[in-house]
mmCIF file of C-alpha atoms in Angstrom:
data_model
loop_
_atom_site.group_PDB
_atom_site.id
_atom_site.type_symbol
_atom_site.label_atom_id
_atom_site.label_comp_id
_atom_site.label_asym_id
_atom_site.label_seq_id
_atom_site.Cartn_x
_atom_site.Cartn_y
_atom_site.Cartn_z
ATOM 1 C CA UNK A 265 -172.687 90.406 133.772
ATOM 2 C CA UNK A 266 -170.870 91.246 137.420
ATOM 3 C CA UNK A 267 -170.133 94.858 137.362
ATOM 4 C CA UNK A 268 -167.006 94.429 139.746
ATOM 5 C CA UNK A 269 -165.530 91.494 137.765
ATOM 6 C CA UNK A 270 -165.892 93.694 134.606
ATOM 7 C CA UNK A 271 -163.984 96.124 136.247
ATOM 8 C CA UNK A 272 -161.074 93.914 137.635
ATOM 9 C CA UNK A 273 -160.441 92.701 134.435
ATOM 10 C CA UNK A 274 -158.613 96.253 133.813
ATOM 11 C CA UNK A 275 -159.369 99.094 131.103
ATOM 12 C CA UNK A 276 -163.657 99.073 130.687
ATOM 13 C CA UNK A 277 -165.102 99.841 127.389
ATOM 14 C CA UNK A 278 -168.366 100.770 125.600
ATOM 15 C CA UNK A 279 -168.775 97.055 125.089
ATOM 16 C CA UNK A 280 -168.964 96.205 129.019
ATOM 17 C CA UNK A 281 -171.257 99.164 130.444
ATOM 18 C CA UNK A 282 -173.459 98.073 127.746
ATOM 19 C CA UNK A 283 -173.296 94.048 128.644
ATOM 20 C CA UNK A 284 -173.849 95.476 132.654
ATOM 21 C CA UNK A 285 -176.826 97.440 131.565
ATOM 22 C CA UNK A 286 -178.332 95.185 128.791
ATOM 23 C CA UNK A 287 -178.424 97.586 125.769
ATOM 24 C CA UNK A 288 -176.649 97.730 122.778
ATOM 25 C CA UNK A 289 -172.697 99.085 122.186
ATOM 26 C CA UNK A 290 -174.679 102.079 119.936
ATOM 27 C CA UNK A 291 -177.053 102.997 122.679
ATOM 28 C CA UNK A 292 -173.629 103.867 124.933
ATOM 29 C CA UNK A 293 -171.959 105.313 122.552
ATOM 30 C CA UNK A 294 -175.270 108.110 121.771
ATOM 31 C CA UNK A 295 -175.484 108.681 125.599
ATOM 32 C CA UNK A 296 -172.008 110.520 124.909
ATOM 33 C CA UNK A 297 -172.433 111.294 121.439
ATOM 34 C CA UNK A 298 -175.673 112.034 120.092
ATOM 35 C CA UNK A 299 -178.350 112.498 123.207
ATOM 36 C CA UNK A 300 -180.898 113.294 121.457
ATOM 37 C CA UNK A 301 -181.226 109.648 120.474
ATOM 38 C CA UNK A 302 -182.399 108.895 123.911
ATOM 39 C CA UNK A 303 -184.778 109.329 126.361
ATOM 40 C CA UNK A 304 -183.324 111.310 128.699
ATOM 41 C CA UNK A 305 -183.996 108.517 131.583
ATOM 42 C CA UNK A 306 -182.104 106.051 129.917
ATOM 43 C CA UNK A 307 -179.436 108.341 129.266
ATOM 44 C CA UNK A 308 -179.338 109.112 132.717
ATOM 45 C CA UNK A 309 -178.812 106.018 133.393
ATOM 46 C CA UNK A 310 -176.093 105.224 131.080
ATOM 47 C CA UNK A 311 -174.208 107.687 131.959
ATOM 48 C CA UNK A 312 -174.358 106.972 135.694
ATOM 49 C CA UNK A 313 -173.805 103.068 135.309
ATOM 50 C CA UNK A 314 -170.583 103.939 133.317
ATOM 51 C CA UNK A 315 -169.098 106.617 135.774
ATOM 52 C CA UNK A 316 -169.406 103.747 138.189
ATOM 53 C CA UNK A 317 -167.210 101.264 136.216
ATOM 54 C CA UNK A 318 -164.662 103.628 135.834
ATOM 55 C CA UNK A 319 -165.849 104.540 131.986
ATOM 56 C CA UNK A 320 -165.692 108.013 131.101
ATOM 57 C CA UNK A 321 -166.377 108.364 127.506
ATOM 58 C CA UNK A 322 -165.361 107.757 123.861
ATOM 59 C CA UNK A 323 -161.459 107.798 123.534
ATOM 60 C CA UNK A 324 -160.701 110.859 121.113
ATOM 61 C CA UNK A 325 -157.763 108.912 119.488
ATOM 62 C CA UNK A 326 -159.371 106.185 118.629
ATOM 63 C CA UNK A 327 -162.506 108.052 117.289
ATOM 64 C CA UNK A 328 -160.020 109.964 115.064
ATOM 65 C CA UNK A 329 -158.359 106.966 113.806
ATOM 66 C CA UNK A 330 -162.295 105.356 112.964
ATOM 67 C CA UNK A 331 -163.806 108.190 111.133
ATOM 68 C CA UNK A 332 -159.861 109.792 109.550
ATOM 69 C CA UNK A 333 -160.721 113.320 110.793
ATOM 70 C CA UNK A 334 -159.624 115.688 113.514
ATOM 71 C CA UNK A 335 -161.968 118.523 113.287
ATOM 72 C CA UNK A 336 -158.750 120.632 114.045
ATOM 73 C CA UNK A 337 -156.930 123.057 111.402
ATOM 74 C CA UNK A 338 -153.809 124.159 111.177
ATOM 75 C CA UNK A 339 -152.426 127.678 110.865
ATOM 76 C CA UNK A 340 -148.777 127.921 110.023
ATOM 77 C CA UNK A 341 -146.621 130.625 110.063
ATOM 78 C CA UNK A 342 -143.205 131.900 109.328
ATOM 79 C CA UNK A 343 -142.335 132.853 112.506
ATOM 80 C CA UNK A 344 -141.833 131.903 116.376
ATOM 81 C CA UNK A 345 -145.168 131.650 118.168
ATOM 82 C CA UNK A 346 -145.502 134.277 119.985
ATOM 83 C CA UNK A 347 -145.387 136.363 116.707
ATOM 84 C CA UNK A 348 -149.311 135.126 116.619
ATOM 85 C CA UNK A 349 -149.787 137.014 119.801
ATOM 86 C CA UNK A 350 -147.837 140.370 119.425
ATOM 87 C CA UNK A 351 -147.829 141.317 115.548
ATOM 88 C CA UNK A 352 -150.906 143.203 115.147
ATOM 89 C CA UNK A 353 -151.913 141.904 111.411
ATOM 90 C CA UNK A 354 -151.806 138.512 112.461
ATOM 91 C CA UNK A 355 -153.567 139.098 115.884
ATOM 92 C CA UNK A 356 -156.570 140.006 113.765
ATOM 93 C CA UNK A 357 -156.735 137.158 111.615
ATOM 94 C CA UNK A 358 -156.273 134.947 113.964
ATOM 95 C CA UNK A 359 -159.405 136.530 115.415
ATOM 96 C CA UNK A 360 -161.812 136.183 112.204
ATOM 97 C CA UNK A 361 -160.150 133.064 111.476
ATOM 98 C CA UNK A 362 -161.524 131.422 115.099
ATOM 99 C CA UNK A 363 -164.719 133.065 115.258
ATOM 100 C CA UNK A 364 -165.560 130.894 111.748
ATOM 101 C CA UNK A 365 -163.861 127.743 113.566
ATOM 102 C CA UNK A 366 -165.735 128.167 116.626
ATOM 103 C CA UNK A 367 -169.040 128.467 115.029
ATOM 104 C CA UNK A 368 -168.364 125.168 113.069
ATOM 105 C CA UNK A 369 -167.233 123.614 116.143
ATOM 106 C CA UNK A 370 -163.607 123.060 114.956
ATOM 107 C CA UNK A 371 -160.432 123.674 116.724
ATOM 108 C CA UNK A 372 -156.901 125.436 115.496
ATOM 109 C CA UNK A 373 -153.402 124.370 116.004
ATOM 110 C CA UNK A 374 -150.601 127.098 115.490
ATOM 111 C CA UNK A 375 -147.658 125.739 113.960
ATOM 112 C CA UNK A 376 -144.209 127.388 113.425
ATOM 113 C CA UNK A 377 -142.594 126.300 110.328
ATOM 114 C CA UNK A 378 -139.407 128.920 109.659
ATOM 115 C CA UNK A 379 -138.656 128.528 105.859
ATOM 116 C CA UNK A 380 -135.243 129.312 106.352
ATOM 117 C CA UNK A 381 -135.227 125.583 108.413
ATOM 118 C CA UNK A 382 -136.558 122.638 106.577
ATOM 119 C CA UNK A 383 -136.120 120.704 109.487
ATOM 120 C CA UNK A 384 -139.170 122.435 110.730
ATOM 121 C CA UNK A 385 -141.369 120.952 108.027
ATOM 122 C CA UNK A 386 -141.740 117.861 110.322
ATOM 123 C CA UNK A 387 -144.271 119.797 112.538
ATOM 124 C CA UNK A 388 -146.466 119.670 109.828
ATOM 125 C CA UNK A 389 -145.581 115.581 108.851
ATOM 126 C CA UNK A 390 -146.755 115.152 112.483
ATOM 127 C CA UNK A 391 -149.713 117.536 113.206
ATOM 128 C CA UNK A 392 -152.812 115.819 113.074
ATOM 129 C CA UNK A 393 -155.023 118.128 111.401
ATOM 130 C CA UNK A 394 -158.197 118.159 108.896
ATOM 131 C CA UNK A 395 -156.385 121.422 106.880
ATOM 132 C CA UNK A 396 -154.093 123.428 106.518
ATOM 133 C CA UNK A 397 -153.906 127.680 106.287
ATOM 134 C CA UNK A 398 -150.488 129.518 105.325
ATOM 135 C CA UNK A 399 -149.842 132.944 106.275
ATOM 136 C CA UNK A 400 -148.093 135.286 104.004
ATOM 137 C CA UNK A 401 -144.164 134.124 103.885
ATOM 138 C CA UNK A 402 -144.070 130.216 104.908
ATOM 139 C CA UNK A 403 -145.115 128.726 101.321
ATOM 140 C CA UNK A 404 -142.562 125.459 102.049
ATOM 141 C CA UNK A 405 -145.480 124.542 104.857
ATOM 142 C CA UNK A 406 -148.508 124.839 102.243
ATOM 143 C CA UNK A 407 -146.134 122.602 99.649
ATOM 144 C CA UNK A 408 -145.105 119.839 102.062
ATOM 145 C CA UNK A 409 -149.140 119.709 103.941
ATOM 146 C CA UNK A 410 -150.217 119.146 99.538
ATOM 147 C CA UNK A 411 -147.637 116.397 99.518
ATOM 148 C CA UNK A 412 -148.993 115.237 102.507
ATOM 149 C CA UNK A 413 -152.532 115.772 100.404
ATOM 150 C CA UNK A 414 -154.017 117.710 103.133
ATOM 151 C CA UNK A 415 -156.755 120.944 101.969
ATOM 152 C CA UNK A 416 -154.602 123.799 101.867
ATOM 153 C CA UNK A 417 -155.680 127.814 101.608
ATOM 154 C CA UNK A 418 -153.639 130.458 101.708
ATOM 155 C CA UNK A 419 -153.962 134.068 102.303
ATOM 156 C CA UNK A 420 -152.209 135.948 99.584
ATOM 157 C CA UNK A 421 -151.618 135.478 95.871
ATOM 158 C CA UNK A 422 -148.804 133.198 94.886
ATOM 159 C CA UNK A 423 -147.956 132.047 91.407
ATOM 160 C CA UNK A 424 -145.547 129.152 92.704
ATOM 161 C CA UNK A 425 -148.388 127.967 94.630
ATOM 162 C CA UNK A 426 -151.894 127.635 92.677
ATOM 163 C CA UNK A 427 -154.261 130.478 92.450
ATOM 164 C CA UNK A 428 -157.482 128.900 92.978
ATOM 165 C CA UNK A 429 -156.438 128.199 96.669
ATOM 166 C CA UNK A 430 -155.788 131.760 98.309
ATOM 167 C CA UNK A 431 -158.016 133.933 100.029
ATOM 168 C CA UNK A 432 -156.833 137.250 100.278
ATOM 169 C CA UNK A 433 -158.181 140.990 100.039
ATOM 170 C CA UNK A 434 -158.768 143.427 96.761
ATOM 171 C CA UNK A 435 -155.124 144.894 96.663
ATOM 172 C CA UNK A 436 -155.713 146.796 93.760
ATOM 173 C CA UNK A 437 -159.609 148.156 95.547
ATOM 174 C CA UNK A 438 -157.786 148.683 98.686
ATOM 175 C CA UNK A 439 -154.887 150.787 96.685
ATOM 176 C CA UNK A 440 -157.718 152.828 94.695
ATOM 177 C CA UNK A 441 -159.497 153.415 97.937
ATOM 178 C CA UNK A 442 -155.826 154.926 99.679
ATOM 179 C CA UNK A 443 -154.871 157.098 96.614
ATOM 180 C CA UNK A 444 -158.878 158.625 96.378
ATOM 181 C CA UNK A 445 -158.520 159.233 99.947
ATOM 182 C CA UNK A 446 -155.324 161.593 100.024
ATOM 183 C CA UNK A 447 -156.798 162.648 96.545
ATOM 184 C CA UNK A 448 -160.034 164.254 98.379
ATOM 185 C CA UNK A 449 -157.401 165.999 101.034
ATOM 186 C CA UNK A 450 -156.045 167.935 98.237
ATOM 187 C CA UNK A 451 -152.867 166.402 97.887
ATOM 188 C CA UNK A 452 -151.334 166.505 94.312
ATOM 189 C CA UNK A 453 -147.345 165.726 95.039
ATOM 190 C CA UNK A 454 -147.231 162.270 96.316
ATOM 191 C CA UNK A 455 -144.297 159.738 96.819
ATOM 192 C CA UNK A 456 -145.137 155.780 97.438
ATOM 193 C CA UNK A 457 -143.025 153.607 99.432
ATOM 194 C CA UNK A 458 -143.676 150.504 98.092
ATOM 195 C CA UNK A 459 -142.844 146.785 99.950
ATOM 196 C CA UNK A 460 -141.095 145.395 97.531
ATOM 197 C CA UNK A 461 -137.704 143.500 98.047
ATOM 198 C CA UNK A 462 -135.167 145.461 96.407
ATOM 199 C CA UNK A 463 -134.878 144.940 92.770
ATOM 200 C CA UNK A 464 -131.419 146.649 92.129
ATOM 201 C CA UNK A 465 -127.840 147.176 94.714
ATOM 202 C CA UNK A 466 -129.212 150.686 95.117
ATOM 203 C CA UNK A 467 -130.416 151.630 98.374
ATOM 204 C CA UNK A 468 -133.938 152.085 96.754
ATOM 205 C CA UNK A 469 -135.410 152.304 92.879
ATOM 206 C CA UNK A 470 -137.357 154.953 91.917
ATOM 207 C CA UNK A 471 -139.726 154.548 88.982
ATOM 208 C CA UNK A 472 -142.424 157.093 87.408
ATOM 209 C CA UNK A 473 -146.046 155.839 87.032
ATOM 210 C CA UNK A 474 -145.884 155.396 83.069
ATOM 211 C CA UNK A 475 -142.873 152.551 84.041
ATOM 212 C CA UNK A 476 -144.583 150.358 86.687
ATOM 213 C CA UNK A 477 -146.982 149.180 83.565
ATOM 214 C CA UNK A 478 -143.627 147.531 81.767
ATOM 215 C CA UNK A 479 -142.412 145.855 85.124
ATOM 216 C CA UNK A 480 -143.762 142.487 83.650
ATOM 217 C CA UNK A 481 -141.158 140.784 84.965
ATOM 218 C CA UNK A 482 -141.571 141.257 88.887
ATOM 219 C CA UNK A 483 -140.986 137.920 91.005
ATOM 220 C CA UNK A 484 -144.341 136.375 92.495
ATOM 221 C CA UNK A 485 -144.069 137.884 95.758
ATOM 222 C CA UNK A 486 -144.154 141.276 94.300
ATOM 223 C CA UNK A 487 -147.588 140.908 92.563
ATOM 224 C CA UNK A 488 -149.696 141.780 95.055
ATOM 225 C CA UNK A 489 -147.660 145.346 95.994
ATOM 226 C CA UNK A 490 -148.302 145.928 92.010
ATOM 227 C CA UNK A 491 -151.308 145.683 92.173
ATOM 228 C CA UNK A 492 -151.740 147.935 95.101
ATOM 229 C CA UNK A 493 -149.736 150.488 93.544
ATOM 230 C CA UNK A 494 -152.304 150.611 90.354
ATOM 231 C CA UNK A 495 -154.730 151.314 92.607
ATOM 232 C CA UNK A 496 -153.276 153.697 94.459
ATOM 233 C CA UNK A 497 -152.150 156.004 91.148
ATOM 234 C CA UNK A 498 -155.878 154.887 89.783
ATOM 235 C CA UNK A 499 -157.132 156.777 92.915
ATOM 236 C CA UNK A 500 -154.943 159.911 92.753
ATOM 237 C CA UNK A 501 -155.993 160.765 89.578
ATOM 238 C CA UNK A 502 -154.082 163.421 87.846
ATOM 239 C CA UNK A 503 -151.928 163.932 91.033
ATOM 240 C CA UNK A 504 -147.753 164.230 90.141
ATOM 241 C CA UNK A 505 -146.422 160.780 91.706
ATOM 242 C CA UNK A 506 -143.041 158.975 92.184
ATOM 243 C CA UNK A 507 -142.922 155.214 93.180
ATOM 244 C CA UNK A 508 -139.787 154.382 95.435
ATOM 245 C CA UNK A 509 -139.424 150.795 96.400
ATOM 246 C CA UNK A 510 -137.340 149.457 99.641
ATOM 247 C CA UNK A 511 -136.904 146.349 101.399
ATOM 248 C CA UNK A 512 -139.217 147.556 104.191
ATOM 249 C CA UNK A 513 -140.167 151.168 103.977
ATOM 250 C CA UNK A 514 -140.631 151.934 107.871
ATOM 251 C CA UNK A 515 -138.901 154.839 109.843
ATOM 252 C CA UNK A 516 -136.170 152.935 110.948
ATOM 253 C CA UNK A 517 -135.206 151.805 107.341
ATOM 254 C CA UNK A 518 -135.079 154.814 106.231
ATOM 255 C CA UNK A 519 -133.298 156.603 108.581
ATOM 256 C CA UNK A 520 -130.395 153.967 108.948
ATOM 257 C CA UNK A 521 -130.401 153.554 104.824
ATOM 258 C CA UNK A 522 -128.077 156.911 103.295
ATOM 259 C CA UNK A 523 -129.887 156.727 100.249
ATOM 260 C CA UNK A 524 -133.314 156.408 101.320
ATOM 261 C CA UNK A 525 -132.540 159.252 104.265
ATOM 262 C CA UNK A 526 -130.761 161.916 102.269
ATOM 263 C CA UNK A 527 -133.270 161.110 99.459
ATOM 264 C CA UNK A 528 -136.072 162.415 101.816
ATOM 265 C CA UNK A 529 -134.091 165.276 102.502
ATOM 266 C CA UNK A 530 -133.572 167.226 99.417
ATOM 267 C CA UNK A 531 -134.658 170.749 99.351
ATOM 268 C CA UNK A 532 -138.148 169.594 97.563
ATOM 269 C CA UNK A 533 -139.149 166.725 99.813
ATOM 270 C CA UNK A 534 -142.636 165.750 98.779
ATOM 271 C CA UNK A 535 -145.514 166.874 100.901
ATOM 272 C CA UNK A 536 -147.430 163.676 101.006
ATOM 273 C CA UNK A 537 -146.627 159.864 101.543
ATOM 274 C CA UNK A 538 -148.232 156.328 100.623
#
């Protein structure tokens, strides 16, 4: 076949380098796809004859289209995107999350999906992905990519979502490991803050060990900060503790929150904090 009337007829395709050169449309295609197929002369070759006709390899959409996958994953969170670069949790599981993508070969796509803005569940009707991961706090994106019947995992337990498709870490080990730890330092008067959206108008609830056992009754979200808090009074042994739960237990909290701030001021503050 003329090479230069193959390429005046417009957009050149596997099909033509390989009627130029004489070969078949599969021995093209494994110059780009699978060289070790080929001799590496006649790969050579292939892939010199179809730079010269303007050919420059597979088209990625199209390949996508043919075999229905991606090789690309999606990791959605609750936030704006640059949360993935500055919050210091996620930083780090972004990082073990790519190093097992990148030794499979496979790519990631971030995706912001706010909860608090359905509209925002059309990122995920639109990403073209293999799979989907949720990070803690955007279940509506895990829901709508199982609609969508995409594989979903994701990283903390949930009982709205099933349990046989999260990955997440030992709350109650991690928990026994913390309380052992201050346990070994000598500490015997301990207060936990505990992560758990407030359960009562009061600016925080205070419970004694023996009660946490009857909280049967604590929303999904609060099931893995249970179990955490077993842990933590399995590890402390025979220490005197108090539970106090918050909204979010950090400095500021508790210094703009009256109850939480004079709380930590009485007379007989305790010594040591979980």
């Amino acid at each position: 076949m003329d090479v230069e009337g193959v390429i005046g007829m417009g957009r050149v395709t596997q099909k033509d380098v390989a009627a130029v050169m004489g070969v078949s449309v599969m021995t093209v295609s494994n110059a780009f796809n699978r060289p070790d197929q080929l001799s590496e002369d006649l790969r050579v070759r292939v892939l010199q004859r179809a730079k010269k006709m303007g050919y420059s390899g597979p088209d990625a959409v199209a390949r996508q289209l043919r075999t229905g996958r991606t090789n690309t994953y999606a990791v959605v969170f609750d936030e704006d995107l640059s949360y993935a670069f500055s919050d210091p949790f996620t930083v780090l599981w972004l990082r073990g999350f790519s190093e097992v993508m990148s030794a499979h070969g496979a790519s990631i796509t971030l995706l912001s999906v706010p909860a608090s803005d359905p509209a925002s569940l059309a990122a995920v009707q639109d990403a073209a992905v293999d799979g989907l991961v949720g990070l803690c706090g955007d279940k509506p994106a895990v829901i709508k990519a199982r609609e969508l019947g995409l594989p979903t995992v994701y990283c903390t337990l949930s009982e709205d979502l099933h349990n046989d498709t999260f990955v997440a870490i030992d709350d109650r080990a991690a928990g026994r490991d913390l309380g052992a730890h201050l346990y070994r330092l000598g500490h015997r008067r301990v207060t936990v803050l505990a992560e758990i959206p407030r359960l009562s108008d009061t600016d925080h609830v205070e419970w004694h060990p023996g009660q946490l056992a009857d909280q049967d009754d604590l929303p999904p979200w609060a099931l893995d900060s249970r179990s955490r808090l077993f842990g933590i009074l399995e590890g402390l042994g025979d220490a005197d503790v108090r539970i106090v739960l918050d909204l979010a237990p950090t400095p500021a909290i508790l210094a703009a929150t009256p109850g939480m701030s004079s709380w930590i001021a009485t007379t007989d503050p305790p010594p040591s904090w979980a």
